[in-house]
Short mmCIF file of C-alpha atoms in Angstrom, two decimals:
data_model
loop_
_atom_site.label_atom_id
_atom_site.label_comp_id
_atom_site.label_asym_id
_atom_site.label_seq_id
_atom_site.Cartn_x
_atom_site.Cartn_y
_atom_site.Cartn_z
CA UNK A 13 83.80 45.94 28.41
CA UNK A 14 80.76 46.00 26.71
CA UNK A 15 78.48 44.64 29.75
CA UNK A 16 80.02 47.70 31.75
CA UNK A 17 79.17 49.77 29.24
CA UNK A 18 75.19 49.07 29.32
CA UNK A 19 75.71 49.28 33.08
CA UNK A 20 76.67 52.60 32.89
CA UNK A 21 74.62 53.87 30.29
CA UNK A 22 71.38 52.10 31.99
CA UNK A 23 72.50 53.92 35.83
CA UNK A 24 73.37 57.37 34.28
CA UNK A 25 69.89 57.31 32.42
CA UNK A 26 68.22 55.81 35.39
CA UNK A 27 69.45 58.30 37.88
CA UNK A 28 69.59 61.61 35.34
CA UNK A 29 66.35 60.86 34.45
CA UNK A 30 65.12 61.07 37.60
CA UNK A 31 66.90 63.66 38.41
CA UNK A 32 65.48 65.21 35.64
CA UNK A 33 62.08 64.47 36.49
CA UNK A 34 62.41 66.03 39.54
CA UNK A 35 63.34 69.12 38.81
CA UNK A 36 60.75 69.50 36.40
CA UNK A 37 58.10 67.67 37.42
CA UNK A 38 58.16 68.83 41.74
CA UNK A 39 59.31 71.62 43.52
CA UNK A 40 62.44 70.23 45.21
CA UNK A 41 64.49 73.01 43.33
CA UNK A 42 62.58 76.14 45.15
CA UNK A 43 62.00 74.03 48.39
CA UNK A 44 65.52 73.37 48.92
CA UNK A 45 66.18 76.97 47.93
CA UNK A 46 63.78 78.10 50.66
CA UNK A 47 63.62 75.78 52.71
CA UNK A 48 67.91 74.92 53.17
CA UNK A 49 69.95 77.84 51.10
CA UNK A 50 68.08 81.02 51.89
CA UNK A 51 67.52 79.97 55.74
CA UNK A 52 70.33 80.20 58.33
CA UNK A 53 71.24 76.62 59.86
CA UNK A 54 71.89 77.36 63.28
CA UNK A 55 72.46 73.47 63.86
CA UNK A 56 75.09 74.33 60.97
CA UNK A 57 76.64 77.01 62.75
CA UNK A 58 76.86 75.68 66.49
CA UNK A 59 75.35 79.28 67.47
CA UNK A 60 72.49 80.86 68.54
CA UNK A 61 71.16 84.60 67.79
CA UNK A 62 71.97 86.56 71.16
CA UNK A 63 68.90 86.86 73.70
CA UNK A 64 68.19 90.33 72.98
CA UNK A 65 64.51 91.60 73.56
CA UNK A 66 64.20 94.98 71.68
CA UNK A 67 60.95 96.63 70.56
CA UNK A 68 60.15 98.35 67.85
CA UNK A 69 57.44 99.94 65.67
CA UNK A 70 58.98 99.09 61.92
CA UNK A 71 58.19 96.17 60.54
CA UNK A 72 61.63 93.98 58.92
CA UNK A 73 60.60 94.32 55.37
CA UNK A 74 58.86 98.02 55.99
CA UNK A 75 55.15 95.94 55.04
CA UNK A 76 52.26 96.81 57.37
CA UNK A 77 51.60 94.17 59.74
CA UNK A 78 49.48 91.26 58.66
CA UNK A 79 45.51 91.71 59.37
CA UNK A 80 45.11 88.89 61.66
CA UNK A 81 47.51 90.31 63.99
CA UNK A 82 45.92 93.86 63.73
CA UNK A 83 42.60 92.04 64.57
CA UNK A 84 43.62 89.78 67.05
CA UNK A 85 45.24 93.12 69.06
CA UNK A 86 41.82 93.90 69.48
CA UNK A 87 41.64 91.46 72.11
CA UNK A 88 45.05 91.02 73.64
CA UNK A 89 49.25 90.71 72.69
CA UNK A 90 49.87 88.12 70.30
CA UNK A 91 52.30 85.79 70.58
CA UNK A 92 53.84 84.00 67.15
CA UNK A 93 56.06 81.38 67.74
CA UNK A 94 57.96 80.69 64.55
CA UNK A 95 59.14 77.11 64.05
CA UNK A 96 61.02 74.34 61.27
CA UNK A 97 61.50 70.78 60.71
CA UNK A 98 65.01 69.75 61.32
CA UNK A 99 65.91 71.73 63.86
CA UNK A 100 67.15 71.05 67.16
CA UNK A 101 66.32 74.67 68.95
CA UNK A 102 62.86 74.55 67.81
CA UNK A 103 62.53 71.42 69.79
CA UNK A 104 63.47 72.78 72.64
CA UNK A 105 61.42 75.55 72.69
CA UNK A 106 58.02 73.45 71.12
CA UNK A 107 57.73 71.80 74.10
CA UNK A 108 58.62 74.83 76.62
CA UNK A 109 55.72 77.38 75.01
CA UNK A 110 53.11 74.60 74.62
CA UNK A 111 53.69 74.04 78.47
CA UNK A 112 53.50 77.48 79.21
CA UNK A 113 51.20 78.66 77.44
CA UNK A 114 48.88 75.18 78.26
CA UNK A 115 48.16 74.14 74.52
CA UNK A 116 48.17 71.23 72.84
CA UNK A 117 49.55 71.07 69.11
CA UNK A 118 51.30 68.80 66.47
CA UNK A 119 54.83 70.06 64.94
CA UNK A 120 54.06 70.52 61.92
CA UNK A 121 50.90 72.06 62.26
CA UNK A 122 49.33 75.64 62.20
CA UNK A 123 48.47 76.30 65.35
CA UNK A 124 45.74 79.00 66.87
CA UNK A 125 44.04 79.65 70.28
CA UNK A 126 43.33 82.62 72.23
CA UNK A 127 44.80 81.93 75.71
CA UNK A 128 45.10 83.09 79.17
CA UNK A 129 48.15 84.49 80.74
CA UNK A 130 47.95 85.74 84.28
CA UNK A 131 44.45 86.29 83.70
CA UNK A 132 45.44 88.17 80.36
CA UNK A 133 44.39 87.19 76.88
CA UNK A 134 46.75 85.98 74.33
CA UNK A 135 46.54 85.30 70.52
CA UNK A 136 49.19 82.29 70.29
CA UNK A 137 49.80 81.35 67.07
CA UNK A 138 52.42 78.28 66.37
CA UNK A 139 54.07 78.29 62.71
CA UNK A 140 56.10 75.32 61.28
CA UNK A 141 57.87 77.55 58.14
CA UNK A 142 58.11 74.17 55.93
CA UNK A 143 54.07 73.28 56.60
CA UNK A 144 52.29 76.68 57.06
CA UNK A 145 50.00 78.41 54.76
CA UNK A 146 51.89 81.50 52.43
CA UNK A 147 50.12 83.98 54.68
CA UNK A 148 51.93 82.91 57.94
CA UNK A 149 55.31 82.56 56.21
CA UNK A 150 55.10 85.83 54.59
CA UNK A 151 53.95 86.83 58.18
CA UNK A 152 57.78 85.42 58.97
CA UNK A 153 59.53 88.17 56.92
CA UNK A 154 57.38 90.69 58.47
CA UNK A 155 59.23 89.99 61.53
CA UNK A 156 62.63 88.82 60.88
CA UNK A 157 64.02 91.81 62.23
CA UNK A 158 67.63 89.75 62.21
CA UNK A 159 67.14 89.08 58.85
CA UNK A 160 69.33 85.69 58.32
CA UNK A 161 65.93 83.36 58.44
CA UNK A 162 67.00 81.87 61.45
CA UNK A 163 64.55 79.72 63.40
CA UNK A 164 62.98 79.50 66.11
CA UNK A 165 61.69 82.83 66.34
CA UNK A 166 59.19 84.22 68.89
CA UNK A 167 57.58 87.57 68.10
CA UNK A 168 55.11 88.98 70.44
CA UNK A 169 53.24 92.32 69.23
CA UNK A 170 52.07 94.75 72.29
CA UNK A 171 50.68 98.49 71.89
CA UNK A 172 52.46 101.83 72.25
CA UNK A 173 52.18 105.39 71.51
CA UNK A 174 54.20 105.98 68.64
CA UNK A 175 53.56 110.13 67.96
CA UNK A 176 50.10 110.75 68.55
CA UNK A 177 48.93 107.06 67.25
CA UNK A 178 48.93 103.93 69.30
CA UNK A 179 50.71 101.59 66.91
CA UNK A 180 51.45 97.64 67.32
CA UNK A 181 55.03 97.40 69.19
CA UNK A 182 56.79 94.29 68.77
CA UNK A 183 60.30 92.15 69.82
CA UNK A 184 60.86 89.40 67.79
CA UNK A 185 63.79 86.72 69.67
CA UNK A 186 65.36 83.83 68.58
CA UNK A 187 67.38 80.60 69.90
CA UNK A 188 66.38 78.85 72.93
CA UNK A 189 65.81 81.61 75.75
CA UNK A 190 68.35 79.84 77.92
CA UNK A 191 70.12 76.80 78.94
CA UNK A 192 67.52 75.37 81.15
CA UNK A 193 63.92 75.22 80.97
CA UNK A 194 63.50 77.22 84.11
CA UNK A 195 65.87 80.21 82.51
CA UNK A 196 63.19 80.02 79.54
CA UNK A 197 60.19 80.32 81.75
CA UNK A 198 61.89 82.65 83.96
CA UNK A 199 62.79 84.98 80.20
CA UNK A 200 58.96 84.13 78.87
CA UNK A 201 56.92 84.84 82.02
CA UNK A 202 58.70 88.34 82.29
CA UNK A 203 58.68 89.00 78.80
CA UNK A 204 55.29 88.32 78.59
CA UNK A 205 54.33 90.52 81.67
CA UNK A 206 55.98 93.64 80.45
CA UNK A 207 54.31 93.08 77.13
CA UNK A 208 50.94 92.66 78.91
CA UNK A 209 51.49 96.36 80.89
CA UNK A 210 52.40 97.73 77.59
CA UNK A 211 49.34 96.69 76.80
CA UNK A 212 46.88 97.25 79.51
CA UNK A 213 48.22 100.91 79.24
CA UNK A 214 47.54 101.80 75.42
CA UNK A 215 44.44 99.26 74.85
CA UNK A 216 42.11 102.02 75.24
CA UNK A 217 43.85 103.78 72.31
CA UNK A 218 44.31 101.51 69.92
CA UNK A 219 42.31 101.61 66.68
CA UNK A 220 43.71 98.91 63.63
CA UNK A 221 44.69 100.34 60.30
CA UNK B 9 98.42 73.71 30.67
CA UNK B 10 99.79 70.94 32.37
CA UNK B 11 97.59 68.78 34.30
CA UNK B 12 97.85 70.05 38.02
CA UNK B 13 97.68 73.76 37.03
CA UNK B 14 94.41 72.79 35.23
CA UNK B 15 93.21 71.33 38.24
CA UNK B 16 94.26 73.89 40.85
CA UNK B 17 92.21 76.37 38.01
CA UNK B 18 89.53 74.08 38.12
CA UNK B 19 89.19 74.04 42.14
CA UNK B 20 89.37 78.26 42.25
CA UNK B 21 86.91 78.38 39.49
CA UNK B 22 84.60 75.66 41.94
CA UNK B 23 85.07 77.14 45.34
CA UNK B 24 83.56 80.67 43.56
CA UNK B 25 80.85 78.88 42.34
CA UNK B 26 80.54 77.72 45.70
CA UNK B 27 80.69 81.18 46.75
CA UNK B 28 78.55 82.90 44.88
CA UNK B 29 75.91 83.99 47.49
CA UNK B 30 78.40 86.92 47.34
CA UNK B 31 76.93 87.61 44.67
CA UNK B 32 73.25 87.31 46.24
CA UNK B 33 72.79 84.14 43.67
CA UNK B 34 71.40 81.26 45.81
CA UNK B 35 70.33 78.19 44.08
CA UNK B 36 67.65 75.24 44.65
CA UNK B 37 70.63 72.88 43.81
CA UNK B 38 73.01 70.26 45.68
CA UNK B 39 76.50 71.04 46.25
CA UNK B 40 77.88 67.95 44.46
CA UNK B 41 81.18 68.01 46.96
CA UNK B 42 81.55 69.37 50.98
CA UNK B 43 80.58 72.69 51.38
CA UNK B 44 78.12 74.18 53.85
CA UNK B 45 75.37 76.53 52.90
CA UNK B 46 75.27 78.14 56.08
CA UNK B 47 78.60 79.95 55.53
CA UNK B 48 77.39 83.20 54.55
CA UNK B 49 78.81 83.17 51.05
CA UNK B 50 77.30 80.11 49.96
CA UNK B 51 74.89 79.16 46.45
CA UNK B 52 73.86 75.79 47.41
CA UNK B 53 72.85 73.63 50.09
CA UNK B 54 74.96 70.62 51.64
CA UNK B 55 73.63 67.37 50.66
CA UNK B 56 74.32 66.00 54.15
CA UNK B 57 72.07 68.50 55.67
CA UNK B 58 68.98 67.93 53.03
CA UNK B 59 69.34 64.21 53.92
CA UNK B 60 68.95 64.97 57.31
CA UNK B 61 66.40 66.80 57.01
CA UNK B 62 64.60 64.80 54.64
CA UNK B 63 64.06 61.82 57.56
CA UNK B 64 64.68 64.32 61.05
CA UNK B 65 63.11 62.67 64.28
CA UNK B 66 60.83 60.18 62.17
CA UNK B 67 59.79 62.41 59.42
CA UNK B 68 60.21 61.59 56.01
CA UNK B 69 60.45 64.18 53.22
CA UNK B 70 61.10 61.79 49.96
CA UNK B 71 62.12 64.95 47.66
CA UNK B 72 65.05 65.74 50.23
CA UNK B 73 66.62 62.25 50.22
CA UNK B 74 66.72 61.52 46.78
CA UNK B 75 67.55 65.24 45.45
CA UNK B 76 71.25 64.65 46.79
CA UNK B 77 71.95 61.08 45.78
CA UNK B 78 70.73 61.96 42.77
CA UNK B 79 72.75 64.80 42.25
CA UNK B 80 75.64 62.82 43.29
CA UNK B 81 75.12 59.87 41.71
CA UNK B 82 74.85 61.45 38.20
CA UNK B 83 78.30 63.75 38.45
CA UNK B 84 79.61 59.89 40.12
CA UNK B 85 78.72 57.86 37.15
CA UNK B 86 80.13 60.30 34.90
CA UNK B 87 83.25 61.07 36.39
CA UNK B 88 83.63 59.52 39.82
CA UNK B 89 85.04 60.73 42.73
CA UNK B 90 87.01 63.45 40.20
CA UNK B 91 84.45 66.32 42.04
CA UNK B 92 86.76 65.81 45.05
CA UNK B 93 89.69 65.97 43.22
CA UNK B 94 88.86 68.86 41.07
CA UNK B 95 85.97 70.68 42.78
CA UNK B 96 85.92 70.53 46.29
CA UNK B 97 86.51 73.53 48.09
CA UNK B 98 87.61 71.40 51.44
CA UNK B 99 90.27 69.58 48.78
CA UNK B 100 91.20 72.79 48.21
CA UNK B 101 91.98 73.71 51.57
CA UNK B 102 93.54 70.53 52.06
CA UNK B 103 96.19 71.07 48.88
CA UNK B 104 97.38 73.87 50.80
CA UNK B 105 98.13 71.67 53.96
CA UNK B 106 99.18 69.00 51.76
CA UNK B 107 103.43 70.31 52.15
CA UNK B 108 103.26 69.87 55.62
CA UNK B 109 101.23 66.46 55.65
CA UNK B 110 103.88 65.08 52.95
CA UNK B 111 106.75 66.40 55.21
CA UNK B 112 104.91 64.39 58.47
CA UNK B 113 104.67 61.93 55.99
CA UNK B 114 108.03 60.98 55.57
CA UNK B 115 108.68 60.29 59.13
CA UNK B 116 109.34 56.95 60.29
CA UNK B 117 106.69 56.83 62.84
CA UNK B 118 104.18 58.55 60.16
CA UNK B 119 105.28 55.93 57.59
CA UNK B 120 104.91 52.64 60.31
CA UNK B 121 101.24 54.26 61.00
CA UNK B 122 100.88 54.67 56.97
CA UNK B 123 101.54 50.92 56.63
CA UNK B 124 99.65 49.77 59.37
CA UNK B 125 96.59 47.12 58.73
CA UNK B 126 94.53 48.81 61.22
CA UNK B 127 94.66 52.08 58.24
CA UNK B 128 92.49 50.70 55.88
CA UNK B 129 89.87 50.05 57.93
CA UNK B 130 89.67 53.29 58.99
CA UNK B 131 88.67 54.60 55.68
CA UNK B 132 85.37 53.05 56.57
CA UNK B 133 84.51 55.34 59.15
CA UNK B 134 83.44 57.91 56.20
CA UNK B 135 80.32 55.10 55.75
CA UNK B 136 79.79 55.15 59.22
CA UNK B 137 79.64 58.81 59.09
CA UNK B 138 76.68 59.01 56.65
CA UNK B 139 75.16 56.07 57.65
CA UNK B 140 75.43 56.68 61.65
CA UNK B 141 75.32 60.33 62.13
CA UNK B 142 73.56 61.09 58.31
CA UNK B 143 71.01 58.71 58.59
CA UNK B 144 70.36 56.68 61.68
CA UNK B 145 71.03 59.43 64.43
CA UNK B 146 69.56 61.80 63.02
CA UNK B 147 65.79 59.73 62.20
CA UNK B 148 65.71 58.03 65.70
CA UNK B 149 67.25 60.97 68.00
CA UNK B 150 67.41 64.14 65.98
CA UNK B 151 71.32 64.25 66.26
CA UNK B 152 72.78 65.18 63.59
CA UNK B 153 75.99 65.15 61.70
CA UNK B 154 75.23 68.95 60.65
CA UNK B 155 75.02 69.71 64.54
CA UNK B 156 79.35 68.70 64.78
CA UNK B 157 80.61 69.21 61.17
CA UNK B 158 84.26 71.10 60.95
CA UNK B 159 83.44 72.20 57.61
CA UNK B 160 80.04 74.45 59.03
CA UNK B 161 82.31 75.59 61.81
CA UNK B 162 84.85 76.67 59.11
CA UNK B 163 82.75 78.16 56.80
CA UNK B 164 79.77 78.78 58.61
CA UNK B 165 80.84 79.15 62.59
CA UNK B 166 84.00 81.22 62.39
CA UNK B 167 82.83 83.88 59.42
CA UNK B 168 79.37 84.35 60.66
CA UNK B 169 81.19 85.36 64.38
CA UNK B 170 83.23 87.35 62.68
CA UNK B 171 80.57 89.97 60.32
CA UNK B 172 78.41 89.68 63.49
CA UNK B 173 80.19 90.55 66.20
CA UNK B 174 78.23 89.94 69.48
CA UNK B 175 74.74 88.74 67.58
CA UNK B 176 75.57 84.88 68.06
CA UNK B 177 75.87 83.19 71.29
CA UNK B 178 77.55 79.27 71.34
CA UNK B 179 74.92 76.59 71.78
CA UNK B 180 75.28 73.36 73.44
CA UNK B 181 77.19 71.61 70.56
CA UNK B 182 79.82 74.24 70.08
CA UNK B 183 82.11 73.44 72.42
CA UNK B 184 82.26 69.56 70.63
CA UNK B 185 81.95 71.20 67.53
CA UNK B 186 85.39 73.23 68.40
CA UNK B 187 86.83 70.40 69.59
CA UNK B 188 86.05 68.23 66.65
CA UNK B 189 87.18 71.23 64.24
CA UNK B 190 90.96 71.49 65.96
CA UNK B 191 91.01 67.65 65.61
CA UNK B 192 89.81 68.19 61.68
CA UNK B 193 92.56 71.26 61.59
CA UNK B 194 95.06 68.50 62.86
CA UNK B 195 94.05 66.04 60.85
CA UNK B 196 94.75 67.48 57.60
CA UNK B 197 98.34 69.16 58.50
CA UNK B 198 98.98 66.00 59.37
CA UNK B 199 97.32 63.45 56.90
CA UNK B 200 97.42 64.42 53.62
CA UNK B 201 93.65 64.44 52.29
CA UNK B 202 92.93 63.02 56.00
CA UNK B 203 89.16 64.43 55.36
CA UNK B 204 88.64 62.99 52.60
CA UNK B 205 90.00 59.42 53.20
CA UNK B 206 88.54 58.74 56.44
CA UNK B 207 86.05 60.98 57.45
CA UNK B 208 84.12 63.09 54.32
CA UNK B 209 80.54 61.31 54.23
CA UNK B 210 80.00 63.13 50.85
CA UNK B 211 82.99 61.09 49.45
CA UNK B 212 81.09 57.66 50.82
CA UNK B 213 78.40 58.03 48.31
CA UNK B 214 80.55 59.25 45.52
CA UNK B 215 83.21 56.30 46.31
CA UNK B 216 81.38 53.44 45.06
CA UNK B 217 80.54 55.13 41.64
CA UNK B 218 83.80 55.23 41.17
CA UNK B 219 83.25 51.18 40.34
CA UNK B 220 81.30 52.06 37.28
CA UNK B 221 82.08 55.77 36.41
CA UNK B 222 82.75 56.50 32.98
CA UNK B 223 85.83 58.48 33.52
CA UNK B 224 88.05 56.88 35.88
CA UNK B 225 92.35 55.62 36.17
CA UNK B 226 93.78 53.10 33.72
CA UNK B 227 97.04 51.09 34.35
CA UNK B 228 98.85 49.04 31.95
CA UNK B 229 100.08 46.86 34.51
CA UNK B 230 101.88 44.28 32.34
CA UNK B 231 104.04 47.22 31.83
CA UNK B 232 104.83 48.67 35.44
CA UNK B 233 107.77 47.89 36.71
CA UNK B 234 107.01 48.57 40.51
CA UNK B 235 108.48 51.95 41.11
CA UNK B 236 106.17 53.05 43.46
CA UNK B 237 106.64 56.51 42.29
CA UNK B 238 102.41 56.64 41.85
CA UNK B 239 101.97 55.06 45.29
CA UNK B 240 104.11 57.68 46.76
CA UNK B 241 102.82 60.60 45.01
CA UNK B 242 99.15 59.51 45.58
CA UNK B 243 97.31 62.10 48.22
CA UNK B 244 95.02 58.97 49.29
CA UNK B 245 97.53 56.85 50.27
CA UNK B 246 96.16 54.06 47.30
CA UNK B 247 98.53 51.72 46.28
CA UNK B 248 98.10 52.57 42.26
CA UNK B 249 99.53 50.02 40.29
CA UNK B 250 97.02 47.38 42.52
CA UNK B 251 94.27 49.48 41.81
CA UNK B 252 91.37 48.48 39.52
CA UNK B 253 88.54 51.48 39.93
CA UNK B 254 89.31 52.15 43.43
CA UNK B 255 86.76 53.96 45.29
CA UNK B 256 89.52 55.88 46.91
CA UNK B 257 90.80 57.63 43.68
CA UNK B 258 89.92 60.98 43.47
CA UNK B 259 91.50 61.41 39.64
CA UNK B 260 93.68 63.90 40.83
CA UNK B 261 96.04 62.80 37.89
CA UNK B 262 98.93 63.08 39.87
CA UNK B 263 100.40 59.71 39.20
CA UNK B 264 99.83 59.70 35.78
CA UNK B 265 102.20 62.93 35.87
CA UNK B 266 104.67 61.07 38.20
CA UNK B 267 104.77 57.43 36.34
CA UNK B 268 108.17 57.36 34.22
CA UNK B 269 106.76 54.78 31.45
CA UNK B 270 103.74 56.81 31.07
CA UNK B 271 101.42 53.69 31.23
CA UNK B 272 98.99 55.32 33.50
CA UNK B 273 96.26 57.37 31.85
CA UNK B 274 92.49 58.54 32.23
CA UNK B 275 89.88 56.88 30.70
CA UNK B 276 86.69 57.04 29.56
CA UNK B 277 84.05 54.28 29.71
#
């Protein structure tokens, strides 16, 4: 009795106390808050948002776009690919934009080069959420325009005239683009040429805020 | 109170703690039992899932593996498996199928499978569970136990299809998940607890605290006389007045409510 008595005492202050520890001591508490609670699983749910390309001029949280976006206009659409550890879409679609888009990355870094598309310049940025700087992640709510935190997400900014101004015009679309790879080049390359008219059209216009 | 009206409080009060993203409160903690956080009401995250994503395709996140089993290992040494038993909002569920899996129960054929050798062993799969599709799957192929779990496609498939209506398209695991979530459905009309004796990888690290937990089931067993009224009554299927900490118990207390000579009891350290 009384050797299963230390034994529990010594486990239940071995593992409290680190339990303990960890909450005060590291961030676990806010990481898996923001990082697991906050974000929507779609490995969790089996689903996938619907492939629905809509543009828009409003940001998701009402901010202003962020400035290296504004700048990066300047020179052509941008292109933010959105991704997270742990999960399965993201995979899928890391390897189909680096392809198309002809740029070589690691996961879980942050990712920038100004590449070519048809000829056209593109600002692609790559962002793993759980190993990006706070600028890019706030960057994320910018853009959410589902709002449920799901990942991947692909945003690509274009111009329009939006009453009298030419403003930044964005889609932001999540999931996997498709069931093959050739459905997701087939979606990006014509995505990415309708953004690129947009463009070309309202370039001339187009003075950042 | 009496015992089991206590506990059916104490699971209600659980499942809307569980619930309480309702509420918009999300937490940085563990659920301690199996509930998914992507069901749109939830406050915590699964400890499966922050496992898995502690060690996903070869990464290794140290804060996301231990977090859980620490979590769980501190409610296990205090109490045991009793989160199961008195928390868990899949136990819950599973009360309420219980009638009909205690009616299949009493069937001849139900009662020759019951008895079979082959069911103890399958009360092992749980291990393999966690270990296989927790651990080892998901570090050397990304597969993941999240990616077919009933309990997300209860709590997280079925109500996020149903407040978004048309936003959510299946991916390439639905169609198993569904398949696995019917067999779950079965499962627990048929089986009572079926989840959580065979199959609930949650339960496979909170079983073998239940060796050393402080709270836990004591028999007198110089004084049983071998009614079998405990086995019977026992929603995991343990034969009680054998058992010596058995990392099947999930101190529902219903034998000590059932046993006639009143020589079975909780007990602490």
């Amino acid at each position: 009795m009384k050797k299963m008595f230390v034994i529990q005492i010594t486990a239940l202050l071995l593992i409290s106390g680190s339990l303990g520890g960890m909450l005060v001591f590291t961030d676990v508490y806010d990481e898996i808050n923001t990082r697991i609670v906050s974000v929507l699983c779609l490995s969790c749910i089996k689903l996938e948002p619907k492939l629905d390309l809509e543009y828009i001029f409003d940001t998701a949280n009402k901010e202003n776009h962020p400035d290296f976006v504004l700048e990066n206009l300047l020179e052509g659409v941008v292109f933010l690919h959105y991704s997270a550890d742990a999960c399965h879409g993201c995979d899928i679609i890391y390897s189909v934009i680096k392809d198309f888009f002809n740029v070589e990355y690691g996961k879980d870094e942050v990712f920038f080069e100004t590449t070519l598309f048809e000829d056209s310049p593109v600002a692609y940025f790559y962002n793993n959420v759980d190993h990006t700087t706070q600028e890019m992640r706030d960057s994320y709510e910018v853009y959410d325009v589902g709002g449920q935190g799901a990942r991947p997400m692909c945003t690509i900014v274009t111009l329009k005239y939006d009453r009298g101004i030419v403003k930044p015009y964005f889609a932001s679309i999540y999931g996997t683009f498709g069931d093959t790879d050739e459905e997701r080049i087939s979606f990006l390359t014509q995505t990415m040429q309708a953004s690129i008219e947009l463009y070309n059209e309202f370039r001339d216009g187009y003075i950042p805020e | 109170m009496k015992l089991q009206k206590k506990r059916l409080l104490s699971q209600i009060i659980f499942f809307f703690y569980a619930n309480l993203g309702v509420l918009n409160i999300k937490t940085g903690l563990c659920f301690p039992f199996f509930y998914c956080h992507a069901c749109p009401t939830a406050s915590s995250a699964c400890p499966i899932r922050a496992i898995e994503q502690s060690i996903y395709k070869g990464s290794f996140t140290w804060k996301f593996l231990l977090y859980p089993f620490l979590i769980l290992g501190t409610i296990g040494i205090l109490s045991g498996r009793a989160v199961c038993g008195w928390a868990c909002p899949i136990g819950l569920l599973q009360r309420g199928t219980a009638k009909v899996a205690r009616r299949i129960k009493n069937h001849s054929f139900a009662q020759k499978l019951g008895q079979h050798k082959i069911e103890k062993y399958l009360r092992y799969i749980k291990y393999i569970n966690l270990i296989g599709l927790a651990l080892v799957t998901s570090y050397f192929i990304g597969f993941m136990f999240t990616d077919i779990c009933p309990v997300g496609f209860l709590t997280g498939t079925i109500p996020i299809l149903v407040l978004y209506p048309g936003k959510f398209v299946p991916n390439s695991f639905f169609m198993i998940a569904l398949i696995v979530f019917i067999l779950f459905m079965i499962l627990i009309f048929i089986v009572e607890r079926g989840w959580c004796r065979y199959f609930c990888p949650v339960g496979a690290i909170l079983a073998p605290f239940n060796k050393i937990s402080f709270l836990h089931i004591h028999i007198d067993k110089e004084k049983c006389i071998h009614c079998n009224a405990c086995s019977d009554i026992c929603p995991m299927g343990i034969n009680v007045p054998e058992m010596n900490r058995d990392p099947e118990c999930i101190l529902c207390g219903k034998c000590i409510k059932v046993c006639s000579k009143h020589i079975i009891s909780y007990e602490r350290v």
